[in-house]
Structures are given as structure tokens and as C-alpha cells.
Coordinates of C-alpha atoms in Angstrom, one line a residue:
Chain A
X262 CA 201.8 223.7 273.4
X263 CA 201.9 220.0 272.8
X264 CA 200.5 217.4 275.2
X265 CA 203.9 216.6 276.7
X266 CA 204.4 220.2 277.6
X267 CA 201.0 220.5 279.0
X268 CA 201.4 217.5 281.2
X269 CA 204.7 218.7 282.4
X270 CA 203.1 222.0 283.2
X271 CA 200.2 220.4 285.1
X272 CA 202.6 218.2 287.0
X273 CA 204.6 221.2 288.2
X274 CA 201.5 223.2 289.3
X275 CA 200.0 220.1 290.8
X276 CA 203.2 219.6 292.8
X277 CA 203.1 223.1 294.3
X278 CA 199.4 223.0 295.3
X279 CA 200.1 219.5 296.5
X280 CA 202.8 220.9 298.7
X281 CA 200.3 223.3 300.2
X282 CA 197.8 220.4 300.9
X283 CA 200.6 218.5 302.6
X284 CA 201.3 221.4 304.9
X285 CA 197.7 221.7 305.9
X286 CA 197.3 217.9 306.1
X287 CA 200.2 217.7 308.5
X288 CA 198.4 220.3 310.7
X289 CA 195.4 218.0 310.8
X290 CA 197.5 215.0 311.6
X291 CA 199.4 216.6 314.5
X292 CA 196.2 217.6 316.3
X293 CA 194.5 214.3 315.5
X294 CA 197.4 212.3 316.9
X295 CA 197.7 214.4 320.1
X296 CA 194.0 214.6 320.8
X297 CA 192.0 212.3 318.6
X298 CA 190.2 215.4 317.2
X299 CA 189.8 216.4 313.6
X300 CA 190.0 220.2 313.7
X301 CA 187.5 221.3 311.2
X302 CA 188.7 224.9 311.8
X303 CA 192.1 224.1 310.3
X304 CA 191.2 225.6 307.0
X305 CA 190.1 228.8 308.7
X306 CA 193.6 229.1 310.3
X307 CA 195.0 228.8 306.8
X308 CA 192.8 231.6 305.6
X309 CA 193.8 233.7 308.6
X310 CA 197.4 233.3 307.7
X311 CA 196.8 235.0 304.3
X312 CA 194.4 237.6 305.7
X313 CA 196.6 238.6 308.6
X314 CA 199.6 239.0 306.2
X315 CA 197.5 241.2 304.0
X316 CA 196.4 243.2 307.0
X317 CA 199.9 243.8 308.3
X318 CA 201.1 244.6 304.8
X319 CA 198.4 247.1 303.8
X320 CA 197.0 248.5 307.0
X321 CA 200.2 248.8 308.9
X322 CA 202.6 249.1 305.9
X323 CA 205.1 246.6 307.4
X324 CA 207.7 244.9 305.3
X325 CA 206.7 241.5 304.0
X326 CA 208.9 239.4 306.2
X327 CA 207.7 241.2 309.4
X328 CA 204.1 240.9 308.2
X329 CA 204.5 237.2 307.7
X330 CA 206.1 236.6 311.1
X331 CA 203.4 238.6 312.8
X332 CA 200.7 236.8 310.8
X333 CA 202.0 233.4 311.9
X334 CA 202.1 234.7 315.5
X335 CA 198.5 236.1 315.3
X336 CA 197.1 232.9 313.8
X337 CA 198.9 230.7 316.3
X338 CA 197.3 232.9 319.0
X339 CA 193.9 232.3 317.5
X340 CA 194.5 228.5 317.5
X341 CA 195.7 228.5 321.1
X342 CA 192.8 230.6 322.3
X343 CA 190.4 228.3 320.5
X344 CA 191.9 225.3 322.2
X345 CA 191.8 226.9 325.6
X346 CA 188.2 228.2 325.3
X347 CA 186.4 225.5 323.3
X348 CA 188.4 222.3 323.2
X349 CA 190.0 222.0 326.7
X350 CA 186.6 222.4 328.6
X351 CA 185.2 219.4 326.6
X352 CA 187.1 216.7 328.5
X353 CA 185.1 213.6 327.9
X354 CA 183.1 214.7 324.9
X355 CA 182.0 212.4 322.1
X356 CA 183.6 212.7 318.7
X357 CA 180.3 214.2 317.4
X358 CA 180.4 217.0 319.9
X359 CA 184.0 217.7 319.1
X360 CA 183.2 217.7 315.3
X361 CA 180.4 220.2 316.0
X362 CA 182.5 222.4 318.2
X363 CA 185.3 222.7 315.7
X364 CA 182.8 223.3 312.9
X365 CA 181.3 226.0 315.2
X366 CA 184.8 227.4 315.6
X367 CA 185.3 227.4 311.8
X368 CA 182.0 229.2 311.2
X369 CA 182.9 231.7 313.9
X370 CA 186.3 232.5 312.6
X371 CA 185.1 232.8 309.0
X372 CA 182.2 235.1 310.1
X373 CA 184.5 237.4 312.1
X374 CA 187.0 237.5 309.2
X375 CA 184.1 238.4 306.9
X376 CA 183.0 241.2 309.2
X377 CA 186.5 242.5 309.7
X378 CA 187.9 242.2 306.1
X379 CA 184.8 242.1 304.0
X380 CA 183.8 239.7 301.3
X381 CA 186.2 240.8 298.6
X382 CA 189.1 238.7 297.4
X383 CA 192.5 240.2 298.0
X384 CA 195.8 239.7 296.4
X385 CA 199.1 239.5 298.3
X386 CA 202.2 240.5 296.3
X387 CA 204.4 237.6 295.3
X388 CA 207.6 237.2 297.4
X389 CA 210.0 237.7 294.5
X390 CA 208.4 238.9 291.3
X391 CA 206.3 237.4 288.6
X392 CA 209.0 236.6 286.1
X393 CA 208.4 233.0 285.0
X394 CA 211.3 230.7 285.1
X395 CA 211.7 228.2 282.2
X396 CA 212.2 224.7 283.3
X397 CA 212.6 222.4 280.4
X398 CA 209.3 222.3 278.6
X399 CA 207.3 224.0 281.4
X400 CA 207.5 227.3 283.1
X401 CA 207.3 228.0 286.8
X402 CA 206.7 231.1 288.9
X403 CA 209.2 232.1 291.6
X404 CA 206.3 231.8 294.1
X405 CA 206.2 228.0 293.3
X406 CA 209.8 227.8 294.2
X407 CA 209.0 229.5 297.5
X408 CA 206.3 227.0 298.1
X409 CA 208.6 224.1 297.6
X410 CA 211.3 225.6 299.7
X411 CA 209.1 226.5 302.6
X412 CA 207.4 223.1 302.6
X413 CA 210.7 221.3 302.6
X414 CA 212.1 223.4 305.4
X415 CA 209.0 223.1 307.5
X416 CA 209.0 219.3 307.0
X417 CA 212.6 219.0 308.0
X418 CA 212.1 221.2 311.0
X419 CA 209.1 219.2 312.2
X420 CA 211.0 215.9 311.7
X421 CA 213.9 217.3 313.8
X422 CA 211.4 218.6 316.4
X423 CA 209.6 215.3 316.8
X424 CA 212.7 213.2 316.9
X425 CA 215.3 215.2 318.7
X426 CA 213.6 217.6 321.2
X427 CA 212.1 216.7 324.6
X428 CA 208.7 218.3 323.8
X429 CA 208.6 216.6 320.4
X430 CA 209.2 213.3 321.9
X431 CA 206.7 214.0 324.6
X432 CA 204.1 214.8 321.9
X433 CA 204.9 211.5 320.2
X434 CA 204.3 209.7 323.5
X435 CA 200.9 211.4 323.8
X436 CA 200.1 210.3 320.3
X437 CA 201.0 206.8 321.1
X438 CA 199.2 206.5 324.3
X439 CA 197.8 209.5 326.2
X440 CA 197.3 207.8 329.5
X441 CA 200.7 206.2 329.5
X442 CA 202.2 209.6 328.6
X443 CA 200.4 211.2 331.5
X444 CA 201.7 208.4 333.9
X445 CA 205.3 209.1 333.0
X446 CA 204.9 212.7 333.9
X447 CA 204.1 214.3 330.6
X448 CA 201.7 217.2 330.8
X449 CA 199.2 216.0 328.3
X450 CA 197.2 219.1 328.4
X451 CA 200.2 221.2 327.5
X452 CA 201.0 218.9 324.7
X453 CA 197.5 219.3 323.3
X454 CA 197.9 223.1 323.5
X455 CA 201.3 222.7 321.7
X456 CA 199.8 220.6 319.0
X457 CA 197.2 223.3 318.3
X458 CA 199.9 226.0 318.3
X459 CA 202.1 224.0 315.9
X460 CA 199.4 223.1 313.5
X461 CA 198.0 226.7 313.5
X462 CA 201.5 228.0 312.7
X463 CA 201.9 225.4 309.9
X464 CA 198.4 226.1 308.5
X465 CA 198.9 229.9 308.5
X466 CA 202.2 229.5 306.8
X467 CA 200.5 227.4 304.1
X468 CA 197.9 230.1 303.7
X469 CA 200.6 232.8 303.4
X470 CA 202.7 231.1 300.7
X471 CA 199.7 230.2 298.5
X472 CA 197.9 233.6 298.8
X473 CA 200.0 235.4 296.2
X474 CA 199.0 232.7 293.6
X475 CA 195.4 232.1 294.4
X476 CA 194.2 235.3 296.0
X477 CA 192.7 235.2 299.4
X478 CA 189.3 235.9 300.9
X479 CA 187.3 235.1 304.1
X480 CA 186.0 231.8 302.6
X481 CA 189.1 230.2 301.0
X482 CA 189.6 228.2 304.2
X483 CA 186.8 225.7 303.5
X484 CA 188.2 224.2 300.4
X485 CA 191.9 224.4 301.5
X486 CA 191.0 222.8 304.8
X487 CA 189.1 220.0 303.2
X488 CA 191.9 219.3 300.7
X489 CA 194.4 219.2 303.5
X490 CA 192.2 216.7 305.3
X491 CA 192.1 214.6 302.1
X492 CA 195.9 214.7 302.0
X493 CA 196.0 213.6 305.7
X494 CA 193.6 210.7 305.1
X495 CA 195.5 209.5 302.0
X496 CA 198.7 209.6 304.1
X497 CA 197.0 207.8 307.0
X498 CA 197.1 210.7 309.4
X499 CA 200.8 210.6 309.8
X500 CA 202.6 213.9 310.2
X501 CA 205.5 212.7 308.1
X502 CA 206.2 211.4 304.6
X503 CA 202.7 209.8 304.2
X504 CA 200.8 213.0 304.3
X505 CA 203.4 214.8 302.1
X506 CA 203.0 212.1 299.5
X507 CA 199.2 212.2 300.0
X508 CA 199.1 216.0 299.4
X509 CA 201.4 215.8 296.4
X510 CA 199.4 212.9 294.9
X511 CA 196.2 214.9 295.4
X512 CA 197.6 218.1 293.9
X513 CA 198.9 216.3 290.8
X514 CA 195.7 214.3 290.2
X515 CA 193.6 217.4 290.7
X516 CA 195.8 219.4 288.4
X517 CA 195.8 216.7 285.7
X518 CA 192.1 216.2 286.0
X519 CA 191.4 219.9 285.7
X520 CA 193.7 220.3 282.8
X521 CA 192.8 217.2 280.8
X522 CA 189.1 216.8 281.6
X523 CA 187.3 219.8 283.1
X524 CA 188.3 222.5 285.5
X525 CA 184.8 222.8 286.9
X526 CA 185.1 219.3 288.4
X527 CA 188.5 219.9 289.8
X528 CA 187.3 220.0 293.4
X529 CA 185.1 217.0 292.9
X530 CA 188.2 214.9 292.0
X531 CA 189.7 215.5 295.4
X532 CA 186.5 214.3 297.1
X533 CA 186.0 211.3 294.9
X534 CA 189.6 210.3 295.8
X535 CA 188.7 210.9 299.5
X536 CA 185.6 208.7 299.3
X537 CA 187.4 205.9 297.5
X538 CA 190.2 205.9 300.0
X539 CA 187.9 206.0 303.0
X540 CA 186.0 203.1 301.5
X541 CA 188.9 201.0 300.5
X542 CA 191.8 201.9 302.8
X543 CA 190.6 204.1 305.7
X544 CA 194.0 203.6 307.2
X545 CA 195.6 205.5 304.4
X546 CA 197.6 204.5 301.3
X547 CA 201.0 204.5 302.8
X548 CA 200.4 202.9 306.1
X549 CA 201.4 199.4 306.7
X550 CA 199.9 197.8 309.7
X551 CA 200.9 199.4 313.0
X552 CA 203.3 202.2 312.3
X553 CA 204.4 204.9 314.5
X554 CA 202.3 208.1 314.4
X555 CA 203.4 211.7 314.4
Chain B
X36 CA 155.1 204.4 333.1
X37 CA 153.4 201.6 331.3
X38 CA 153.2 201.3 327.5
X39 CA 149.6 202.3 327.2
X40 CA 150.0 205.6 329.0
X41 CA 153.1 206.3 327.0
X42 CA 151.2 205.8 323.8
X43 CA 148.4 208.0 325.1
X44 CA 150.9 210.7 326.1
X45 CA 152.5 210.5 322.7
X46 CA 149.2 210.9 320.9
X47 CA 148.0 213.8 323.1
X48 CA 151.3 215.5 322.5
X49 CA 151.0 215.0 318.8
X50 CA 147.4 216.2 318.6
X51 CA 148.2 219.3 320.6
X52 CA 151.1 220.0 318.4
X53 CA 149.1 219.5 315.2
X54 CA 146.3 221.8 316.4
X55 CA 148.9 224.5 317.2
X56 CA 150.4 224.2 313.8
X57 CA 147.1 224.2 312.0
X58 CA 145.8 227.2 313.9
X59 CA 148.9 229.3 313.4
X60 CA 147.9 230.9 310.2
X61 CA 144.9 232.5 311.9
X62 CA 147.3 234.5 314.1
X63 CA 149.6 235.7 311.3
X64 CA 148.6 237.6 308.3
X65 CA 149.2 236.1 304.8
X66 CA 152.5 237.3 303.4
X67 CA 156.1 237.4 304.5
X68 CA 155.9 235.9 307.9
X69 CA 153.6 233.1 306.7
X70 CA 156.1 232.4 304.0
X71 CA 158.8 232.1 306.6
X72 CA 156.7 229.5 308.4
X73 CA 156.4 227.5 305.1
X74 CA 160.2 227.3 305.3
X75 CA 160.0 226.3 309.0
X76 CA 157.9 223.3 307.8
X77 CA 160.4 222.2 305.2
X78 CA 163.3 222.7 307.6
X79 CA 161.4 220.7 310.3
X80 CA 161.1 217.8 307.9
X81 CA 164.8 217.9 307.2
X82 CA 165.8 218.3 310.8
X83 CA 163.6 215.4 311.9
X84 CA 165.1 213.3 309.1
X85 CA 168.6 214.1 310.2
X86 CA 167.7 213.6 313.9
X87 CA 166.7 210.0 313.2
X88 CA 170.3 209.5 312.0
X89 CA 172.3 211.8 314.2
X90 CA 170.2 212.0 317.4
X91 CA 168.9 208.4 317.6
X92 CA 171.5 206.3 315.8
X93 CA 174.4 208.6 316.6
X94 CA 175.7 208.7 313.1
X95 CA 176.7 212.2 311.9
X96 CA 176.0 213.3 308.3
X97 CA 177.4 216.5 307.0
X98 CA 176.0 215.9 303.5
X99 CA 172.3 216.0 304.2
X100 CA 171.8 219.0 302.0
X101 CA 172.8 216.8 299.0
X102 CA 169.7 214.6 299.4
X103 CA 167.5 217.7 299.8
X104 CA 169.1 219.1 296.7
X105 CA 168.8 215.9 294.7
X106 CA 165.0 215.8 295.5
X107 CA 164.6 219.4 294.5
X108 CA 166.6 219.2 291.3
X109 CA 165.2 215.9 290.2
X110 CA 161.6 217.0 290.8
X111 CA 162.2 220.3 289.0
X112 CA 163.9 218.7 286.0
X113 CA 161.3 215.9 285.6
X114 CA 158.3 218.3 285.9
X115 CA 159.6 221.3 284.1
X116 CA 161.7 219.7 281.3
X117 CA 160.0 216.4 280.9
X118 CA 156.5 217.5 282.0
X119 CA 155.9 214.6 284.5
X120 CA 153.1 214.8 287.0
X121 CA 154.7 216.5 290.1
X122 CA 153.3 214.0 292.6
X123 CA 154.5 211.0 290.5
X124 CA 157.9 212.7 290.1
X125 CA 158.1 213.3 293.9
X126 CA 157.5 209.6 294.7
X127 CA 159.8 208.3 292.0
X128 CA 162.5 210.7 293.0
X129 CA 162.2 209.9 296.7
X130 CA 162.5 206.2 295.8
X131 CA 165.5 206.8 293.6
X132 CA 167.2 209.0 296.3
X133 CA 166.4 206.4 298.9
X134 CA 168.0 203.7 296.8
X135 CA 171.1 205.8 296.2
X136 CA 171.4 206.4 299.9
X137 CA 171.0 202.7 300.6
X138 CA 173.7 201.9 298.1
X139 CA 176.3 204.4 299.4
X140 CA 175.2 203.8 303.0
X141 CA 176.9 200.5 303.2
X142 CA 180.5 201.7 302.6
X143 CA 179.9 205.1 304.2
X144 CA 178.4 204.0 307.5
X145 CA 181.2 201.5 308.0
X146 CA 183.1 204.6 309.0
X147 CA 182.9 206.2 312.4
X148 CA 183.2 209.6 314.0
X149 CA 185.3 212.1 312.2
X150 CA 185.8 209.8 309.2
X151 CA 182.0 209.4 308.8
X152 CA 181.6 213.2 309.0
X153 CA 184.3 213.7 306.3
X154 CA 182.9 211.0 304.0
X155 CA 179.3 212.4 304.1
X156 CA 180.8 215.9 303.7
X157 CA 182.7 214.7 300.6
X158 CA 179.6 213.2 299.2
X159 CA 177.7 216.5 299.8
X160 CA 180.3 218.5 298.1
X161 CA 180.5 216.2 295.1
X162 CA 176.7 216.5 294.6
X163 CA 176.9 220.3 295.1
X164 CA 179.6 220.5 292.4
X165 CA 177.4 218.5 290.1
X166 CA 174.5 221.0 290.5
X167 CA 176.9 223.7 289.5
X168 CA 178.7 222.0 286.7
X169 CA 176.0 219.9 284.9
X170 CA 174.8 223.1 283.3
X171 CA 172.7 221.5 280.5
X172 CA 170.7 219.6 283.1
X173 CA 170.6 222.0 286.1
X174 CA 171.1 225.4 284.6
X175 CA 174.4 225.7 286.6
X176 CA 175.1 228.4 289.1
X177 CA 172.3 230.6 287.7
X178 CA 169.7 228.1 288.8
X179 CA 166.8 226.2 287.4
X180 CA 163.5 228.2 286.9
X181 CA 160.0 227.4 285.8
X182 CA 159.1 224.5 288.1
X183 CA 155.3 224.1 288.3
X184 CA 153.3 224.4 291.5
X185 CA 151.8 221.2 293.0
X186 CA 148.0 220.8 292.4
X187 CA 145.2 218.5 293.6
X188 CA 142.3 218.5 291.2
X189 CA 141.5 222.2 290.6
X190 CA 143.4 223.5 293.6
X191 CA 146.8 224.8 292.8
X192 CA 149.2 225.4 295.7
X193 CA 150.3 228.8 294.6
X194 CA 149.7 231.0 297.7
X195 CA 151.6 231.2 301.0
X196 CA 148.5 229.9 302.9
X197 CA 147.9 227.0 300.6
X198 CA 151.6 226.1 300.7
X199 CA 151.6 226.4 304.4
X200 CA 148.9 223.7 304.7
X201 CA 150.5 221.6 302.0
X202 CA 153.9 221.6 303.6
X203 CA 152.8 221.3 307.2
X204 CA 150.3 218.5 306.3
X205 CA 153.2 216.4 305.0
X206 CA 155.5 217.6 307.8
X207 CA 153.0 216.5 310.4
X208 CA 152.8 213.1 308.7
X209 CA 156.6 212.9 308.8
X210 CA 156.6 213.8 312.5
X211 CA 153.9 211.2 313.3
X212 CA 155.8 208.5 311.5
X213 CA 159.1 209.5 313.1
X214 CA 157.6 209.6 316.6
X215 CA 156.1 206.1 316.1
X216 CA 159.3 204.8 314.6
X217 CA 161.6 206.0 317.5
X218 CA 159.2 204.5 320.1
X219 CA 159.1 201.2 318.3
X220 CA 161.5 198.2 318.4
X221 CA 163.5 199.9 315.6
X222 CA 163.8 203.1 317.6
X223 CA 165.2 201.1 320.6
X224 CA 167.6 199.4 318.2
X225 CA 168.8 202.8 317.0
X226 CA 169.4 204.1 320.5
X227 CA 171.2 200.9 321.3
X228 CA 173.5 201.6 318.4
X229 CA 174.1 205.1 319.6
X230 CA 175.2 203.8 323.0
X231 CA 177.3 200.9 321.9
X232 CA 177.3 199.1 318.6
X233 CA 178.9 196.0 320.1
X234 CA 176.3 195.7 322.8
X235 CA 173.5 196.3 320.2
X236 CA 174.9 193.5 318.1
X237 CA 175.1 191.2 321.0
X238 CA 171.4 191.9 321.7
X239 CA 170.5 190.8 318.2
X240 CA 170.3 194.2 316.4
X241 CA 171.5 194.0 312.8
X242 CA 173.6 197.1 313.3
X243 CA 174.9 197.4 309.8
X244 CA 171.6 197.1 308.1
X245 CA 169.7 199.2 310.6
X246 CA 172.2 202.1 310.2
X247 CA 171.9 202.0 306.4
X248 CA 168.1 201.8 306.6
X249 CA 167.8 204.8 308.8
X250 CA 170.3 206.6 306.5
X251 CA 168.1 205.8 303.5
X252 CA 165.0 206.8 305.4
X253 CA 166.4 210.2 306.3
X254 CA 167.5 210.6 302.7
X255 CA 163.9 209.8 301.5
X256 CA 162.4 212.4 303.8
X257 CA 165.0 214.9 302.8
X258 CA 164.2 214.2 299.2
X259 CA 160.5 214.7 299.7
X260 CA 161.3 218.0 301.5
X261 CA 163.4 218.9 298.5
X262 CA 160.6 218.2 296.0
X263 CA 158.2 220.3 298.1
X264 CA 160.8 223.1 298.2
X265 CA 161.2 223.0 294.5
X266 CA 157.4 223.2 293.8
X267 CA 156.7 226.0 296.3
X268 CA 159.7 228.1 295.2
X269 CA 159.3 227.2 291.5
X270 CA 163.1 227.9 291.3
X271 CA 166.1 226.2 292.6
X272 CA 169.8 227.1 292.6
X273 CA 172.9 225.3 293.9
X274 CA 173.6 227.7 296.8
X275 CA 170.6 226.4 298.7
X276 CA 172.1 222.9 298.9
X277 CA 175.8 223.5 299.8
X278 CA 177.9 222.6 302.7
X279 CA 176.7 225.5 304.7
X280 CA 173.1 224.3 304.6
X281 CA 174.2 220.8 305.7
X282 CA 175.9 222.4 308.7
X283 CA 172.8 224.5 309.4
X284 CA 170.7 221.3 309.5
X285 CA 173.1 219.8 312.0
X286 CA 172.9 223.0 314.0
X287 CA 169.1 222.8 314.0
X288 CA 169.2 219.2 315.4
X289 CA 171.8 220.0 318.0
X290 CA 170.1 223.2 319.2
X291 CA 166.7 221.6 319.3
X292 CA 168.0 218.5 321.0
X293 CA 169.6 215.3 319.9
X294 CA 167.1 212.5 320.0
X295 CA 164.0 214.6 320.2
X296 CA 161.5 214.9 317.3
X297 CA 159.8 218.0 318.7
X298 CA 163.2 219.4 319.5
X299 CA 164.0 219.3 315.8
X300 CA 160.9 221.4 315.2
X301 CA 162.2 223.9 317.9
X302 CA 165.7 224.0 316.3
X303 CA 164.3 224.4 312.8
X304 CA 162.0 227.2 314.0
X305 CA 164.8 229.0 315.8
X306 CA 167.3 228.8 313.0
X307 CA 164.8 229.8 310.3
X308 CA 163.5 232.8 312.3
X309 CA 166.9 233.8 313.5
X310 CA 168.3 235.1 310.2
X311 CA 165.0 237.1 309.8
X312 CA 165.4 238.6 313.2
X313 CA 169.1 239.3 312.6
X314 CA 168.4 240.8 309.2
X315 CA 169.2 244.2 310.8
X316 CA 172.7 243.0 311.5
X317 CA 173.0 241.6 307.9
X318 CA 176.1 239.3 307.8
X319 CA 176.5 239.0 311.5
X320 CA 174.2 236.0 311.6
X321 CA 177.0 233.7 310.6
X322 CA 178.9 234.7 313.7
X323 CA 175.8 234.0 315.8
X324 CA 175.5 230.6 314.2
X325 CA 179.1 229.7 315.1
X326 CA 178.7 230.9 318.7
X327 CA 175.4 229.1 319.1
X328 CA 176.9 225.8 317.8
X329 CA 179.8 226.1 320.3
X330 CA 177.8 227.3 323.3
X331 CA 175.0 224.8 322.8
X332 CA 177.4 221.9 322.5
X333 CA 179.4 223.0 325.5
X334 CA 176.7 224.1 327.9
X335 CA 173.5 222.6 326.7
X336 CA 174.4 219.2 325.1
X337 CA 170.8 218.1 325.4
X338 CA 169.6 221.0 323.3
X339 CA 166.7 223.3 324.1
X340 CA 164.2 220.5 324.7
X341 CA 166.2 219.2 327.7
X342 CA 168.4 222.2 328.3
X343 CA 165.7 224.6 329.4
X344 CA 164.1 222.2 332.0
X345 CA 167.6 221.3 333.1
X346 CA 168.6 224.9 333.7
X347 CA 165.3 225.4 335.6
X348 CA 166.0 222.4 337.7
X349 CA 169.5 223.5 338.5
X350 CA 168.3 226.9 339.4
X351 CA 165.6 225.5 341.7
X352 CA 167.9 223.1 343.4
X353 CA 170.4 225.8 344.0
X354 CA 167.7 227.9 345.5
X355 CA 166.6 225.0 347.6
X356 CA 170.1 224.5 348.9
X357 CA 170.4 228.2 349.7
X358 CA 167.2 228.0 351.7
X359 CA 168.5 224.9 353.6
X360 CA 171.8 226.6 354.4
X361 CA 169.9 229.6 355.8

């Protein structure tokens, strides 16, 4: 394989992991905008998506589509329960307390997953075979196409939701100014719960579509969550195009770095980018001044 | 309470605490449990260091294990590979780690809240990856063996008892320094930053510099703890310095009590003994950690140090009210 081919290949695989990071990052952004919280347990919800799918597939022998739908439902339930039990009671907590509570939640979810499903890594079957598709110089797996398709559909849906439905608009109002939203009669607490539900669902979906490529185990959530957060930071905590671009940029840089320099330092690349951006442009790369959030 | 009696109270408390610590080995036999208390000592140093930053100045760090690991690895490499004197290595390494923390402190501590948490976490993970990947230097994932024990003259610190006194000697010095620090002008500055940075600045505190200084100080203490860890274990491996350990340190500080030096000791003791007690349940300790973190933050935000008297107070006042009603 010549260098050009290699780079094309890295770009493609970077694009698909980047799409995953975008999905996770948007989950972070939605919760952050509605509540001001960074949900450190977001990665664990991603992990739960994969693990629940595996569980419904193998233990209950359900067909893939049903297993996926149930897994998203189950993960969403976990997210909602977490919000009700651990986040809602902390009304006027400091950011540090909230960071610690969500870290506690992530450890708890990870621990329970470890007890229930063990420490092994598991594979989920790909959605439609493993026959590589040739795309010019590079090859691509059908699963990559699924990832692109799902990400695009989810992003379009969320765009429609936030712009054209009552609850989506209400959520944007909460993001803009919670007190004002409350004053015009929006049930802010319900919107917060919604934000947890939506981001759990998105996170689990990301976990499900990537599991056939990368395998899944109880501790995959840490790294995926952190990468998602990087994407959200790069995108300036917007739930729209910024985070998508952030995730894709991150995925591509990571993939190029791993391929051209060293795969061992792959994860370090993401965090060096994160630090640089936090130092230089904490408001994100794609944010100009005061823009609308969500 | 006037200043003099406060000082007196502090010294009485410190002397009692020291005596308790120094007498402890007479109650427990040499061996496993004593070894656990050696770790309690190291963890206490780390928790006190983090508490200065998190509890007093209100700045979270999720990368504290990195400074601990840098101290441990640098000491190990300098003494085992380059045959430096361990004490010299410890001091040089602590100075170097402190300088590093000072340098990265300026950009990092400009950030607040979640962003600060993430940036320190990112730093911690980068260092952890270095430990794993710089195989020629660190031995990679399989670890770095053959680190010599510390020695003073002809005494080599190679038994649990000797290590206990070595570690706790230094830990007690750390505690003494920290108690004095937090009761000084600097300590009041830190607490002012915790409550409101703007107000602190208005009152003449150099907020930016003070935050970075306390960050560097906590890194120096962590680095010394790391060097001690390396010399008592004679072996280090990356898993001891990962994200989980950083979180564990935060847990120690929270459980013990934010802004309480002795609370850090309580937190470190509890979280070091807990896995030993939970050994029967094997992997369940991680679940207990998670629950502890959530419940302590929700129901006992002052930690054990304030939480237990609080509960007692609440219980008593409820009883009193009950009596009055009757």
C-alpha cells in the first residue's frame, strides 16, 4: 500500500470513529446546555448501549433490531433514573459536587456492569456482514456505512426536534436562560429530565453502532466518554454542527496520528488536542462570540 | 477564640495525633496489616496534598495520580538505572515535578469547574499513557523493577516496621506543614479564593499566582509520596497511577472532609482499609466506591469530619424537640 492509499484509509476510519465521538459529544452538550452539568457518566451510557444489545442478543435470543431498540430503551431508563435519584436532589450544588456525583455514577454503573457481565470483552455481530467495500484506493466495512448513516439520521432528527417541536424549543429556552424559561411556564425540571433521556439514548446508540467494530466490555466507556467530551469541547459545547465537526476532526487526527506515528500514543493525541484547545480557545474552535446553544 | 488558644489547640491536636500514629505499631503485629498502614501513610500525604487544592482553594484536580506517578517513576529510574543517591533523587525529582506543575498550572488553573476537571484529567491520562508507552525508559505495562530501598547510614528501610516509621515520619511533617499553612495568611487567601475569586482579588489576594502555587505545592508533596512509594515497593507499574487512582484520591478527600487536614487522614484510612475489608467481595469494592462518592456528596457534603458531629447534632436536636412537644 502506498502512502496515498494509507492516508485515504486512515481518513475513512478516522471519519467513522469521529462520527461516534460526535454522537457522544452531542450527548454531553445537550445535558450541559440544559443543566450546566458535564455528565461524566456519559461514557458509561455508551458502554451500556453495547452491553445491553449483547445481552438481549445472546441471553434472550432476540433479533438484532429488537435488541437494539430494547437496549436504547434500557439505557435511557438508566439515564433517567440517575437524573432523578442523583442529580435532581442536588438543587444548588457547586460544580465540584456535581462533577463528583456524576463520577460516582460512572463508577457505580461500570461496577455493576462488571459484576453482571464480567470483565471479558465481547463482540457484537456486524449489522450487515464483513465484506469490505472498495472505495477508490481504500476499503470500508459495511459497519462504517451504518455508522455514517445512523449519525447523519440522528443529527437530522435532533435538528428537527430542537427547531420544530414545542419541547425542543422549550429545551433551547432552558439552555439560553433557565430562569427566564421557568418564568414563561416551561417546566425546567422536566426539560432536564428530557435532556438526560435524549443524551442517554444518543450515547447508547453510539455504543451500539461501534461495538461490532471495536468489541465491548465493561470499561470501554471511560475512553469513549472522554473522547466524546473532547469533541464537545472542540465544538464549543454546541449540539449541532460544531460538535460534529469537532468529533470528526478528532477522529481523523487520531487515526492519522496512530497510523503515521505510533498507535500506542493514539489516545494521548486526543488529550493533547483537548488541552491545547482548553488553553487557547476554551469556547471551542467553531464558536464565534455569542452564538445560540443547543 | 483568640489566636494564641487556637495555636495551642492546633499543637495539642497535632501532638496527640502524632503519638497515636507512632504508638500504632505496638498494637498491630508486623506483617500484612502493618504494610496496609504504610499505604495509609502514603495515601494520607496524597490526600492532604489534594485537599490543599480541592478543599481549601476549591480547585478540582482529576490528574493528581500523574504527579504521584512522575515522582515514583523518576525516582525509580534515577536510582535504579542511573544509580543516583535515593534522597538526592527524591529532592531533585520533587523540585522538577513542582516546576512542571508550576508551568502547566498557569494555563490549567485559568479554567474553572468542569473544564478544570477535564483539563487535569487530560493531563493525568497523557502522563499515564507515557508510563505505558515509553517502554525503554519505564518498562512499559510490565512495570519497572529493582528500585533500591532508602537508607540512612547503615539502616536500610527494608521491613514493614522501618517503612512505617519512615513514611509516617514524613507524612507527619507534611501534616504539620499543611496545618500551619492553612492557618496562615496563605490559608485564608486560599479559602477566600474558594468562596469568591473576585472578592479575594478585591481584598488583595493574588488569586492567579496563589492558585498556581498551591497546585505546585500539592504536586511536590505528591511527588515525594511517589518517591517513597517507589522505594518501599521497589517496583512500580502504570496501573497504580491511572485515572482510577486520581478519582480514588478525590474520593478520599471528599469522604474525609473538604478543607480538613485530619479529615484527609480519615478518608485515606477508610479508602485504604475498605478494599482489604471488602476483599471477601472481590470486585464489588468498585460499586461501593461509586455509592460512597454519591451518598457522601449528597448527604454528608462536609465529609466524615463534619458529617458525624452534624448527624449527632441533628439527632440530638430532634430528640430535644420531641421532648419539648411532649
